Coordinates of C-alpha atoms (C1' of nucleotides) in Angstrom, one line a residue:
Chain D
M1 CA -9.9 25.4 5.4
R2 CA -6.7 24.0 6.8
E3 CA -3.2 24.9 5.9
I4 CA -2.1 23.0 2.7
E5 CA 0.8 24.2 0.6
H6 CA 0.3 23.2 -3.0
G7 CA 3.6 24.0 -4.5
S8 CA 5.4 22.3 -1.6
E9 CA 8.1 19.6 -1.9
M10 CA 6.0 17.4 0.3
P11 CA 3.0 15.9 -1.5
V12 CA -0.4 17.2 -0.5
Y13 CA -1.5 13.8 0.6
R14 CA 1.4 13.6 3.0
Q15 CA 0.6 17.0 4.4
V16 CA -2.9 15.9 5.0
A17 CA -1.7 12.6 6.5
D18 CA 0.6 14.5 8.9
A19 CA -2.1 16.9 9.9
I20 CA -4.4 14.0 10.8
R21 CA -1.6 12.3 12.5
D22 CA -1.1 15.4 14.6
D23 CA -4.8 15.4 15.5
I24 CA -4.5 11.8 16.6
E25 CA -1.4 12.4 18.7
A26 CA -2.7 15.6 20.2
G27 CA -5.9 13.7 21.2
R28 CA -8.2 15.8 19.0
L29 CA -9.0 12.5 17.3
R30 CA -9.4 9.8 19.9
P31 CA -8.8 6.0 19.8
R32 CA -11.8 4.0 18.6
R33 CA -13.5 7.1 17.4
P34 CA -14.1 7.8 13.6
L35 CA -12.3 10.3 11.6
P36 CA -14.4 12.9 9.8
S37 CA -15.9 11.4 6.6
E38 CA -13.8 11.6 3.4
V39 CA -16.2 14.1 1.9
H40 CA -16.0 16.2 5.1
L41 CA -12.2 16.1 4.9
T42 CA -12.2 17.2 1.3
Q43 CA -13.9 20.4 2.4
E44 CA -11.8 20.7 5.6
F45 CA -8.5 20.6 3.6
G46 CA -9.8 21.9 0.3
V47 CA -8.4 18.9 -1.7
A48 CA -9.8 16.2 -3.9
R49 CA -11.3 13.0 -2.3
D50 CA -8.6 11.0 -4.1
T51 CA -6.0 12.9 -2.1
I52 CA -7.8 12.3 1.2
R53 CA -8.1 8.6 0.4
R54 CA -4.4 8.5 -0.3
A55 CA -3.6 10.2 3.0
I56 CA -5.8 7.7 4.9
A57 CA -4.3 4.8 3.1
H58 CA -0.9 6.1 4.2
L59 CA -2.0 6.3 7.8
A60 CA -3.5 2.8 7.5
E61 CA -0.1 1.5 6.4
L62 CA 1.4 3.1 9.5
G63 CA -1.2 1.3 11.6
L64 CA -2.7 4.5 13.0
V65 CA -6.2 4.0 11.5
R66 CA -8.4 1.3 10.2
T67 CA -11.1 1.7 7.5
V68 CA -14.4 -0.1 7.4
A69 CA -16.5 0.1 4.3
G70 CA -19.8 1.8 4.8
R71 CA -19.0 2.9 8.4
G72 CA -15.9 5.0 8.5
T73 CA -12.2 5.2 9.3
F74 CA -11.3 4.7 13.0
V75 CA -8.3 5.6 15.1
R76 CA -6.6 2.5 16.3
A77 CA -5.6 2.2 19.9
R78 CA -2.1 0.9 20.2
G79 CA 1.5 2.0 20.7
Q80 CA 4.5 0.8 18.8
A81 CA 5.6 -2.4 20.5
V82 CA 9.3 -3.1 20.4
V83 CA 10.3 -6.7 21.2
E84 CA 13.8 -7.4 22.3
I85 CA 14.7 -10.9 21.2
E86 CA 17.1 -12.9 23.4
P87 CA 18.3 -16.5 23.1
G88 CA 15.7 -18.9 24.5
V89 CA 12.8 -16.7 23.5
R90 CA 10.2 -18.3 21.4
I91 CA 8.2 -16.1 19.0
F92 CA 5.5 -17.1 16.6
A93 CA 2.5 -15.8 14.7
R94 CA -1.0 -17.1 14.7
R95 CA -4.5 -15.9 13.9
P96 CA -6.1 -14.0 16.8
T97 CA -9.0 -15.4 18.8
T98 CA -12.3 -13.6 18.5
A99 CA -11.7 -12.0 21.9
E100 CA -8.3 -10.8 20.8
R101 CA -9.6 -9.4 17.6
D102 CA -12.1 -7.5 19.5
T103 CA -9.9 -6.0 22.2
M104 CA -7.0 -5.2 19.8
E105 CA -9.3 -3.9 17.0
L106 CA -7.8 -6.3 14.5
A107 CA -8.9 -6.7 10.9
D108 CA -9.9 -10.2 9.6
D109 CA -6.6 -10.7 7.9
E110 CA -4.3 -9.6 10.7
W111 CA -2.2 -11.8 12.9
V112 CA -0.8 -11.6 16.4
L113 CA 2.7 -12.2 17.6
V114 CA 3.1 -14.5 20.6
I115 CA 6.2 -14.0 22.6
E116 CA 7.0 -16.7 25.1
R117 CA 9.9 -15.9 27.3
H118 CA 12.2 -18.4 29.1
D119 CA 10.6 -17.5 32.4
G120 CA 7.3 -18.7 31.1
S121 CA 5.6 -15.4 30.6
V122 CA 3.6 -14.9 27.5
E123 CA 2.9 -11.7 25.6
V124 CA 0.4 -11.3 22.7
L125 CA 0.5 -8.3 20.5
P126 CA -0.7 -7.3 17.1
A127 CA 1.8 -8.4 14.4
D128 CA 1.6 -5.1 12.6
G129 CA 3.0 -2.2 14.4
A130 CA 5.3 -4.6 16.3
E131 CA 9.0 -4.2 15.8
V132 CA 11.2 -7.2 16.4
R133 CA 14.7 -6.1 17.2
A134 CA 17.9 -7.8 18.2
P135 CA 20.1 -6.1 20.7
G136 CA 23.0 -4.3 19.1
H137 CA 21.3 -3.8 15.8
A138 CA 19.7 -0.7 14.4
Chain P
M1 CA -7.3 -7.0 -25.5
R2 CA -7.2 -9.4 -22.6
E3 CA -10.2 -11.0 -20.8
I4 CA -11.7 -8.7 -18.3
E5 CA -15.2 -9.1 -17.0
H6 CA -16.6 -5.7 -16.0
G7 CA -19.8 -6.8 -14.2
S8 CA -18.0 -9.4 -12.2
E9 CA -18.0 -9.9 -8.5
M10 CA -14.2 -9.6 -8.5
P11 CA -13.0 -6.0 -9.0
V12 CA -11.4 -5.3 -12.3
Y13 CA -8.1 -4.4 -10.6
R14 CA -8.0 -7.8 -9.0
Q15 CA -8.6 -9.5 -12.2
V16 CA -5.8 -7.6 -13.7
A17 CA -3.5 -8.4 -10.8
D18 CA -4.4 -12.1 -11.1
A19 CA -3.6 -12.1 -14.8
I20 CA -0.2 -10.5 -14.2
R21 CA 0.4 -12.9 -11.4
D22 CA -0.3 -15.7 -13.7
D23 CA 2.2 -14.3 -16.2
I24 CA 4.8 -14.2 -13.5
E25 CA 4.2 -17.7 -12.2
A26 CA 4.0 -19.1 -15.8
G27 CA 7.4 -17.4 -16.5
R28 CA 6.0 -15.1 -19.2
L29 CA 7.2 -12.3 -17.0
R30 CA 10.6 -13.1 -15.6
P31 CA 12.3 -12.2 -12.4
R32 CA 14.3 -8.9 -12.5
R33 CA 12.6 -8.0 -15.8
P34 CA 10.2 -5.1 -16.0
L35 CA 6.5 -5.4 -16.5
P36 CA 5.0 -3.6 -19.5
S37 CA 4.6 0.1 -18.8
E38 CA 1.4 1.2 -17.1
V39 CA 0.3 2.9 -20.3
H40 CA 0.9 -0.3 -22.3
L41 CA -1.1 -2.3 -19.8
T42 CA -4.0 0.1 -20.1
Q43 CA -4.2 -0.8 -23.7
E44 CA -3.5 -4.5 -23.2
F45 CA -6.4 -4.8 -20.7
G46 CA -8.6 -2.0 -21.9
V47 CA -8.9 -0.4 -18.5
A48 CA -7.9 3.0 -17.0
R49 CA -4.5 3.6 -15.7
D50 CA -5.8 4.1 -12.2
T51 CA -7.0 0.5 -12.3
I52 CA -3.6 -0.7 -13.6
R53 CA -1.9 1.1 -10.8
R54 CA -4.2 -0.4 -8.2
A55 CA -3.5 -3.9 -9.6
I56 CA 0.3 -3.2 -9.4
A57 CA 0.0 -1.8 -5.9
H58 CA -1.8 -5.0 -4.9
L59 CA 1.0 -7.1 -6.4
A60 CA 3.5 -5.0 -4.6
E61 CA 1.7 -5.7 -1.3
L62 CA 2.0 -9.4 -2.0
G63 CA 5.7 -8.9 -2.6
L64 CA 5.6 -10.1 -6.2
V65 CA 6.8 -6.8 -7.8
R66 CA 8.6 -3.7 -7.0
T67 CA 8.1 -0.3 -8.5
V68 CA 10.8 2.3 -9.1
A69 CA 9.8 5.8 -10.2
G70 CA 10.9 6.8 -13.6
R71 CA 12.1 3.3 -14.5
G72 CA 9.3 0.8 -14.2
T73 CA 7.9 -2.1 -12.2
F74 CA 10.0 -5.2 -11.8
V75 CA 9.3 -8.8 -11.0
R76 CA 10.9 -9.8 -7.7
A77 CA 12.8 -13.0 -7.5
R78 CA 11.8 -14.9 -4.5
G79 CA 9.7 -17.6 -3.1
Q80 CA 7.5 -17.6 -0.1
A81 CA 9.8 -18.5 2.8
V82 CA 8.2 -20.3 5.7
V83 CA 10.2 -20.4 8.9
E84 CA 9.3 -23.0 11.5
I85 CA 10.1 -21.7 14.9
E86 CA 11.4 -24.0 17.6
P87 CA 12.5 -23.4 21.1
G88 CA 16.1 -22.2 21.2
V89 CA 15.9 -20.5 17.8
R90 CA 16.9 -16.9 17.7
I91 CA 15.2 -14.7 15.2
F92 CA 15.7 -11.0 14.6
A93 CA 15.3 -8.3 12.1
R94 CA 18.0 -5.9 10.9
R95 CA 18.8 -3.7 7.9
P96 CA 20.3 -5.5 5.0
T97 CA 23.9 -5.0 3.9
T98 CA 24.5 -3.4 0.5
A99 CA 25.3 -6.8 -0.9
E100 CA 22.2 -8.3 0.5
R101 CA 20.1 -5.5 -0.8
D102 CA 21.5 -6.1 -4.2
T103 CA 21.1 -9.9 -4.4
M104 CA 17.7 -9.9 -2.8
E105 CA 16.4 -6.9 -4.7
L106 CA 15.3 -5.1 -1.5
A107 CA 14.0 -1.5 -1.3
D108 CA 15.7 1.0 0.9
D109 CA 13.2 0.6 3.7
E110 CA 13.1 -3.1 3.7
W111 CA 14.5 -5.4 6.4
V112 CA 15.8 -8.9 6.5
L113 CA 15.1 -11.6 9.0
V114 CA 18.0 -13.5 10.5
I115 CA 17.3 -17.0 11.8
E116 CA 20.0 -18.5 14.0
R117 CA 19.3 -22.1 14.8
H118 CA 20.7 -23.9 17.8
D119 CA 23.0 -25.9 15.6
G120 CA 24.7 -22.6 14.7
S121 CA 23.4 -22.4 11.2
V122 CA 22.3 -18.9 10.1
E123 CA 19.7 -18.0 7.4
V124 CA 19.0 -14.6 6.1
L125 CA 15.8 -13.9 4.1
P126 CA 13.7 -10.9 3.2
A127 CA 11.5 -9.9 6.0
D128 CA 8.5 -9.3 3.7
G129 CA 7.2 -12.4 2.1
A130 CA 8.5 -14.5 5.0
E131 CA 6.0 -16.3 7.1
V132 CA 6.9 -17.1 10.6
R133 CA 4.9 -20.0 11.8
A134 CA 4.7 -22.1 14.9
P135 CA 4.1 -25.8 14.5
G136 CA 0.5 -26.7 15.2
H137 CA -0.9 -23.4 14.2
A138 CA -2.6 -22.4 11.0
Chain N
dA1 C1' 25.6 20.2 -20.0
dC2 C1' 21.3 19.9 -22.0
dG3 C1' 17.1 18.6 -24.0
dT4 C1' 14.0 14.8 -25.0
dA5 C1' 11.4 10.7 -24.5
dT6 C1' 9.7 7.3 -21.3
dT7 C1' 7.8 5.9 -17.0
dT8 C1' 6.0 6.4 -12.6
dG9 C1' 3.9 9.9 -9.0
dT10 C1' 0.5 13.1 -7.7
dA11 C1' -3.9 15.6 -8.1
dC12 C1' -7.8 16.9 -9.9
dG13 C1' -12.8 15.6 -11.5
dT14 C1' -17.0 12.6 -12.1
dA15 C1' -19.9 8.6 -11.9
dT16 C1' -21.6 4.5 -10.0
dG17 C1' -21.5 0.4 -6.9
dT18 C1' -21.6 -1.6 -2.2
dA19 C1' -22.0 -1.6 2.8
dT20 C1' -23.9 0.1 6.9
dC21 C1' -27.1 2.4 9.6
Chain L
dA1 C1' -36.5 2.9 1.9
dG2 C1' -33.5 6.5 2.5
dA3 C1' -29.2 8.5 3.9
dT4 C1' -24.4 8.2 4.6
dA5 C1' -19.8 6.4 3.9
dC6 C1' -16.4 3.9 1.7
dA7 C1' -15.0 1.2 -2.9
dT8 C1' -14.3 1.0 -7.6
dA9 C1' -13.5 2.9 -12.2
dC10 C1' -13.5 5.9 -15.6
dG11 C1' -11.1 10.3 -17.4
dT12 C1' -7.5 14.3 -17.7
dA13 C1' -3.4 16.9 -16.7
dC14 C1' 1.0 18.0 -15.0
dA15 C1' 5.2 16.9 -12.1
dA16 C1' 9.2 14.2 -11.0
dA17 C1' 12.6 10.6 -11.8
dT18 C1' 15.2 8.2 -15.0
dA19 C1' 17.7 7.0 -19.3
dC20 C1' 19.7 8.3 -23.4
dG21 C1' 21.5 10.8 -27.2

DNA sequence: ACGTATTTGTACGTATGTATC
DNA sequence: AGATACATACGTACAAATACG
């Protein structure tokens, strides 16, 4: 049973989420591979399934995992993309092609960002997890 | 008690969310005003609080409401903004000023999009709820 | 400063439905 | 068909944030 502090200031579901996040970042849980099942995780952490589900939902919000009903929750393969916007750059969102949805592990309702630079180069990346940032701003 | 169909194909929490959404769009729930409390809504719809919370969470994802612990859930004042991107337009995200956060009813972790057009006009709008769309794409 | 009431947040349990293999 | 895994929905209890007297 893994280390959960019940009286802590940090909610249990966050502690679980952080632990799983550590597993992902340490490579113990690998991209495209499933997490242990929710029931298994309840035993591993000694918490209720509701709490496990909240932890997983939190990780999904962060874009680290993706859940598929009846199959499992999978580690997503991607890094945080930071796009520096400059004058002359064109950026737009569209639905991904089937091939893109496959290679990027996108859900049905997800979009991609297309960045077209003034030198003609084009970059396509998942819309979620991407951070669009202007130089000089936090 | 309001009209909920339990055996329906649509989950109860979605039915509740849609009903509240209708209330907002019909003006029965007004911008900047609180929703009835969760406990009140359980009685109004005859469902568990868990279900009400899920419905509210769904509306929050859509950007229609905003929840504050200890106070309540409030209707957000905003429309769906659609930004048509053209070549030469500069778009970036930054944290809102205090004044912007106030007038736009933004949470602490929310961002604004700044659209600078080639004619020099600048538009600031909440990043969530905004849809960036390229002409010719769905 | 303090307690109290209200409201949302967290966490537990249990049961059943739906999707996938 | 059966087993497994996630989804939904019910219930209960207590904690934390907020507002007010």
